[in-house]
């Protein structure tokens, strides 16, 4: 390695080490980019009701407790293009319309059986917006639940650092 390469690598390392703490300290929830979905409160409630129908509260925490709708919104905002975000919003609006036309009441006011019936039908829909909305919501809701701390600790029995050692030789020898 030549002397110039060593000095440039060393300089780059020092600059990175000096700037990293200031970058990490300035990374707060206030600095995160705003939500580009811009759902109104009724749409937020509808998304919450849909996520609660997918992952209901039982003897285990469900969608509301684990804040799954926030995760779904964040994933759609961060992972999808603006055109797909519009599809998501159109699909969300269509759900209430279909619920009112089929059952005479909004999705949130429908019974559990009616909600499940609607959600199953939306997954098989020929409407592109509705199908995209349902696929994205279901995928991200399940991902949020299976990666939550509750699921990892209590169901999957994940241990961050296992505190046991299984040697290959018995200790009494």
PDB file of C-alpha atoms in Angstrom:
ATOM      1  CA  UNK A   1       0.000   0.000   0.000  1.00  0.00           C
ATOM      2  CA  UNK A   2       1.313   3.416  -0.880  1.00  0.00           C
ATOM      3  CA  UNK A   3       1.687   6.266   1.553  1.00  0.00           C
ATOM      4  CA  UNK A   4      -0.984   8.388  -0.186  1.00  0.00           C
ATOM      5  CA  UNK A   5      -3.554   5.599   0.059  1.00  0.00           C
ATOM      6  CA  UNK A   6      -2.797   5.184   3.766  1.00  0.00           C
ATOM      7  CA  UNK A   7      -3.199   8.904   4.447  1.00  0.00           C
ATOM      8  CA  UNK A   8      -6.433   9.171   2.436  1.00  0.00           C
ATOM      9  CA  UNK A   9      -7.912   6.127   4.205  1.00  0.00           C
ATOM     10  CA  UNK A  10      -6.818   7.435   7.584  1.00  0.00           C
ATOM     11  CA  UNK A  11      -8.293  10.879   6.870  1.00  0.00           C
ATOM     12  CA  UNK A  12     -11.562   9.381   5.683  1.00  0.00           C
ATOM     13  CA  UNK A  13     -11.766   7.224   8.829  1.00  0.00           C
ATOM     14  CA  UNK A  14     -11.120  10.175  11.142  1.00  0.00           C
ATOM     15  CA  UNK A  15     -13.707  12.361   9.390  1.00  0.00           C
ATOM     16  CA  UNK A  16     -16.249   9.535   9.609  1.00  0.00           C
ATOM     17  CA  UNK A  17     -15.532   8.920  13.298  1.00  0.00           C
ATOM     18  CA  UNK A  18     -15.898  12.618  14.103  1.00  0.00           C
ATOM     19  CA  UNK A  19     -19.113  13.155  12.132  1.00  0.00           C
ATOM     20  CA  UNK A  20     -20.909   9.942  13.163  1.00  0.00           C
ATOM     21  CA  UNK A  21     -21.887  11.042  16.703  1.00  0.00           C
ATOM     22  CA  UNK A  22     -23.337  14.341  15.492  1.00  0.00           C
ATOM     23  CA  UNK A  23     -25.318  12.547  12.786  1.00  0.00           C
ATOM     24  CA  UNK A  24     -26.640   9.932  15.212  1.00  0.00           C
ATOM     25  CA  UNK A  25     -27.629  12.530  17.819  1.00  0.00           C
ATOM     26  CA  UNK A  26     -29.567  14.546  15.256  1.00  0.00           C
ATOM     27  CA  UNK A  27     -31.615  11.552  14.113  1.00  0.00           C
ATOM     28  CA  UNK A  28     -34.890  11.974  15.994  1.00  0.00           C
ATOM     29  CA  UNK A  29     -38.564  11.431  15.225  1.00  0.00           C
ATOM     30  CA  UNK A  30     -38.895  15.159  14.496  1.00  0.00           C
ATOM     31  CA  UNK A  31     -36.298  14.908  11.734  1.00  0.00           C
ATOM     32  CA  UNK A  32     -37.985  12.037   9.919  1.00  0.00           C
ATOM     33  CA  UNK A  33     -39.687  12.923   6.692  1.00  0.00           C
ATOM     34  CA  UNK A  34     -43.411  13.654   6.925  1.00  0.00           C
ATOM     35  CA  UNK A  35     -45.984  11.062   6.014  1.00  0.00           C
ATOM     36  CA  UNK A  36     -46.639  11.419   2.301  1.00  0.00           C
ATOM     37  CA  UNK A  37     -49.885   9.418   2.417  1.00  0.00           C
ATOM     38  CA  UNK A  38     -51.666  12.249   4.240  1.00  0.00           C
ATOM     39  CA  UNK A  39     -54.655  10.213   5.379  1.00  0.00           C
ATOM     40  CA  UNK A  40     -57.488  12.123   7.013  1.00  0.00           C
ATOM     41  CA  UNK A  41     -58.773  10.960  10.441  1.00  0.00           C
ATOM     42  CA  UNK A  42     -61.617   8.887   8.970  1.00  0.00           C
ATOM     43  CA  UNK A  43     -59.171   7.091   6.645  1.00  0.00           C
ATOM     44  CA  UNK A  44     -56.834   6.518   9.598  1.00  0.00           C
ATOM     45  CA  UNK A  45     -59.712   4.954  11.549  1.00  0.00           C
ATOM     46  CA  UNK A  46     -60.658   2.809   8.565  1.00  0.00           C
ATOM     47  CA  UNK A  47     -57.072   1.542   8.174  1.00  0.00           C
ATOM     48  CA  UNK A  48     -57.017   0.792  11.895  1.00  0.00           C
ATOM     49  CA  UNK A  49     -60.286  -1.177  11.601  1.00  0.00           C
ATOM     50  CA  UNK A  50     -58.951  -3.152   8.641  1.00  0.00           C
ATOM     51  CA  UNK A  51     -55.712  -4.003  10.449  1.00  0.00           C
ATOM     52  CA  UNK A  52     -57.746  -4.976  13.536  1.00  0.00           C
ATOM     53  CA  UNK A  53     -59.800  -7.341  11.370  1.00  0.00           C
ATOM     54  CA  UNK A  54     -56.616  -8.921   9.995  1.00  0.00           C
ATOM     55  CA  UNK A  55     -54.911  -9.221  13.407  1.00  0.00           C
ATOM     56  CA  UNK A  56     -57.602  -9.022  16.090  1.00  0.00           C
ATOM     57  CA  UNK A  57     -57.152  -8.510  19.810  1.00  0.00           C
ATOM     58  CA  UNK A  58     -57.586 -11.866  21.559  1.00  0.00           C
ATOM     59  CA  UNK A  59     -55.786 -13.192  24.591  1.00  0.00           C
ATOM     60  CA  UNK A  60     -52.699 -11.884  22.751  1.00  0.00           C
ATOM     61  CA  UNK A  61     -52.097  -8.272  21.703  1.00  0.00           C
ATOM     62  CA  UNK A  62     -53.535  -7.359  18.341  1.00  0.00           C
ATOM     63  CA  UNK A  63     -53.255  -4.625  15.780  1.00  0.00           C
ATOM     64  CA  UNK A  64     -54.191  -1.691  17.991  1.00  0.00           C
ATOM     65  CA  UNK A  65     -51.909  -2.635  20.862  1.00  0.00           C
ATOM     66  CA  UNK A  66     -48.919  -3.287  18.595  1.00  0.00           C
ATOM     67  CA  UNK A  67     -49.614  -0.149  16.481  1.00  0.00           C
ATOM     68  CA  UNK A  68     -49.680  -2.105  13.238  1.00  0.00           C
ATOM     69  CA  UNK A  69     -51.510   0.610  11.216  1.00  0.00           C
ATOM     70  CA  UNK A  70     -48.581   2.989  11.793  1.00  0.00           C
ATOM     71  CA  UNK A  71     -46.212   0.358  10.442  1.00  0.00           C
ATOM     72  CA  UNK A  72     -48.416  -0.241   7.390  1.00  0.00           C
ATOM     73  CA  UNK A  73     -48.527   3.497   6.635  1.00  0.00           C
ATOM     74  CA  UNK A  74     -44.786   3.843   7.102  1.00  0.00           C
ATOM     75  CA  UNK A  75     -44.023   0.925   4.804  1.00  0.00           C
ATOM     76  CA  UNK A  76     -46.348   2.160   2.079  1.00  0.00           C
ATOM     77  CA  UNK A  77     -44.848   5.644   2.359  1.00  0.00           C
ATOM     78  CA  UNK A  78     -41.227   4.499   2.335  1.00  0.00           C
ATOM     79  CA  UNK A  79     -41.318   1.465   0.048  1.00  0.00           C
ATOM     80  CA  UNK A  80     -43.716   2.442  -2.723  1.00  0.00           C
ATOM     81  CA  UNK A  81     -43.711   5.029  -5.483  1.00  0.00           C
ATOM     82  CA  UNK A  82     -46.248   7.881  -5.430  1.00  0.00           C
ATOM     83  CA  UNK A  83     -48.366   6.095  -8.062  1.00  0.00           C
ATOM     84  CA  UNK A  84     -48.637   3.032  -5.815  1.00  0.00           C
ATOM     85  CA  UNK A  85     -49.413   5.250  -2.832  1.00  0.00           C
ATOM     86  CA  UNK A  86     -52.339   6.666  -4.807  1.00  0.00           C
ATOM     87  CA  UNK A  87     -53.522   3.128  -5.573  1.00  0.00           C
ATOM     88  CA  UNK A  88     -53.369   2.427  -1.842  1.00  0.00           C
ATOM     89  CA  UNK A  89     -55.470   5.499  -1.027  1.00  0.00           C
ATOM     90  CA  UNK A  90     -58.010   4.701  -3.754  1.00  0.00           C
ATOM     91  CA  UNK A  91     -58.318   1.129  -2.506  1.00  0.00           C
ATOM     92  CA  UNK A  92     -58.853   2.392   1.034  1.00  0.00           C
ATOM     93  CA  UNK A  93     -61.633   4.717  -0.126  1.00  0.00           C
ATOM     94  CA  UNK A  94     -63.264   1.936  -2.131  1.00  0.00           C
ATOM     95  CA  UNK A  95     -63.538  -0.344   0.918  1.00  0.00           C
ATOM     96  CA  UNK A  96     -65.978   1.922   2.737  1.00  0.00           C
ATOM     97  CA  UNK A  97     -68.022   2.405  -0.435  1.00  0.00           C
ATOM     98  CA  UNK A  98     -68.353  -1.351  -0.937  1.00  0.00           C
ATOM     99  CA  UNK A  99     -69.173  -1.963   2.700  1.00  0.00           C
ATOM    100  CA  UNK A 100     -71.964   0.627   2.610  1.00  0.00           C
ATOM    101  CA  UNK A 101     -73.351  -0.731  -0.665  1.00  0.00           C
ATOM    102  CA  UNK A 102     -73.310  -4.369   0.525  1.00  0.00           C
ATOM    103  CA  UNK A 103     -74.262  -4.075   4.191  1.00  0.00           C
ATOM    104  CA  UNK A 104     -75.682  -0.569   4.513  1.00  0.00           C
ATOM    105  CA  UNK A 105     -73.040   0.460   7.049  1.00  0.00           C
ATOM    106  CA  UNK A 106     -69.417   1.501   7.095  1.00  0.00           C
ATOM    107  CA  UNK A 107     -66.609  -1.024   7.441  1.00  0.00           C
ATOM    108  CA  UNK A 108     -65.944  -0.020  11.045  1.00  0.00           C
ATOM    109  CA  UNK A 109     -69.593  -0.566  12.013  1.00  0.00           C
ATOM    110  CA  UNK A 110     -69.877  -3.966  10.282  1.00  0.00           C
ATOM    111  CA  UNK A 111     -69.814  -7.223  12.231  1.00  0.00           C
ATOM    112  CA  UNK A 112     -66.687  -9.350  12.398  1.00  0.00           C
ATOM    113  CA  UNK A 113     -68.106 -11.884   9.930  1.00  0.00           C
ATOM    114  CA  UNK A 114     -69.001  -9.121   7.467  1.00  0.00           C
ATOM    115  CA  UNK A 115     -65.521  -7.616   7.757  1.00  0.00           C
ATOM    116  CA  UNK A 116     -63.847 -10.958   7.104  1.00  0.00           C
ATOM    117  CA  UNK A 117     -66.171 -11.626   4.168  1.00  0.00           C
ATOM    118  CA  UNK A 118     -65.288  -8.253   2.636  1.00  0.00           C
ATOM    119  CA  UNK A 119     -61.545  -8.653   3.196  1.00  0.00           C
ATOM    120  CA  UNK A 120     -61.502 -12.099   1.584  1.00  0.00           C
ATOM    121  CA  UNK A 121     -63.382 -10.743  -1.408  1.00  0.00           C
ATOM    122  CA  UNK A 122     -61.023  -7.777  -1.750  1.00  0.00           C
ATOM    123  CA  UNK A 123     -58.033 -10.106  -2.045  1.00  0.00           C
ATOM    124  CA  UNK A 124     -59.681 -11.783  -5.056  1.00  0.00           C
ATOM    125  CA  UNK A 125     -60.962  -8.539  -6.603  1.00  0.00           C
ATOM    126  CA  UNK A 126     -60.348  -7.631 -10.236  1.00  0.00           C
ATOM    127  CA  UNK A 127     -60.044  -3.935  -9.261  1.00  0.00           C
ATOM    128  CA  UNK A 128     -56.328  -3.097  -9.424  1.00  0.00           C
ATOM    129  CA  UNK A 129     -56.455  -0.451  -6.663  1.00  0.00           C
ATOM    130  CA  UNK A 130     -58.389  -2.678  -4.285  1.00  0.00           C
ATOM    131  CA  UNK A 131     -56.160  -5.695  -4.921  1.00  0.00           C
ATOM    132  CA  UNK A 132     -53.004  -3.624  -4.405  1.00  0.00           C
ATOM    133  CA  UNK A 133     -54.389  -2.135  -1.202  1.00  0.00           C
ATOM    134  CA  UNK A 134     -55.379  -5.511   0.215  1.00  0.00           C
ATOM    135  CA  UNK A 135     -52.120  -7.245  -0.712  1.00  0.00           C
ATOM    136  CA  UNK A 136     -49.983  -4.444   0.742  1.00  0.00           C
ATOM    137  CA  UNK A 137     -52.043  -4.092   3.917  1.00  0.00           C
ATOM    138  CA  UNK A 138     -52.114  -7.808   4.634  1.00  0.00           C
ATOM    139  CA  UNK A 139     -48.416  -8.289   3.860  1.00  0.00           C
ATOM    140  CA  UNK A 140     -47.284  -5.374   6.024  1.00  0.00           C
ATOM    141  CA  UNK A 141     -49.692  -6.168   8.872  1.00  0.00           C
ATOM    142  CA  UNK A 142     -48.404  -9.736   9.102  1.00  0.00           C
ATOM    143  CA  UNK A 143     -44.812  -8.533   8.882  1.00  0.00           C
ATOM    144  CA  UNK A 144     -45.427  -5.983  11.642  1.00  0.00           C
ATOM    145  CA  UNK A 145     -46.932  -8.645  13.891  1.00  0.00           C
ATOM    146  CA  UNK A 146     -44.267 -11.291  13.293  1.00  0.00           C
ATOM    147  CA  UNK A 147     -41.428  -8.821  13.832  1.00  0.00           C
ATOM    148  CA  UNK A 148     -42.949  -7.206  16.929  1.00  0.00           C
ATOM    149  CA  UNK A 149     -41.228  -7.603  20.256  1.00  0.00           C
ATOM    150  CA  UNK A 150     -44.246  -9.425  21.687  1.00  0.00           C
ATOM    151  CA  UNK A 151     -44.235 -12.081  18.960  1.00  0.00           C
ATOM    152  CA  UNK A 152     -40.462 -12.537  18.932  1.00  0.00           C
ATOM    153  CA  UNK A 153     -40.171 -12.955  22.700  1.00  0.00           C
ATOM    154  CA  UNK A 154     -43.389 -14.803  23.581  1.00  0.00           C
ATOM    155  CA  UNK A 155     -44.229 -16.847  20.499  1.00  0.00           C
ATOM    156  CA  UNK A 156     -41.007 -17.388  18.554  1.00  0.00           C
ATOM    157  CA  UNK A 157     -38.950 -17.570  21.786  1.00  0.00           C
ATOM    158  CA  UNK A 158     -36.193 -15.493  20.215  1.00  0.00           C
ATOM    159  CA  UNK A 159     -33.189 -14.866  22.434  1.00  0.00           C
ATOM    160  CA  UNK A 160     -30.912 -12.021  21.437  1.00  0.00           C
ATOM    161  CA  UNK A 161     -27.901 -13.550  23.150  1.00  0.00           C
ATOM    162  CA  UNK A 162     -28.469 -17.110  24.360  1.00  0.00           C
ATOM    163  CA  UNK A 163     -26.915 -17.627  27.769  1.00  0.00           C
ATOM    164  CA  UNK A 164     -26.065 -21.283  27.448  1.00  0.00           C
ATOM    165  CA  UNK A 165     -23.251 -23.340  26.067  1.00  0.00           C
ATOM    166  CA  UNK A 166     -23.704 -26.881  24.834  1.00  0.00           C
ATOM    167  CA  UNK A 167     -20.266 -28.428  24.692  1.00  0.00           C
ATOM    168  CA  UNK A 168     -19.478 -31.673  22.942  1.00  0.00           C
ATOM    169  CA  UNK A 169     -17.798 -33.300  25.955  1.00  0.00           C
ATOM    170  CA  UNK A 170     -19.611 -34.163  29.223  1.00  0.00           C
ATOM    171  CA  UNK A 171     -18.277 -32.155  32.178  1.00  0.00           C
ATOM    172  CA  UNK A 172     -17.845 -35.129  34.520  1.00  0.00           C
ATOM    173  CA  UNK A 173     -14.922 -36.609  32.529  1.00  0.00           C
TER     174      UNK A 173
END
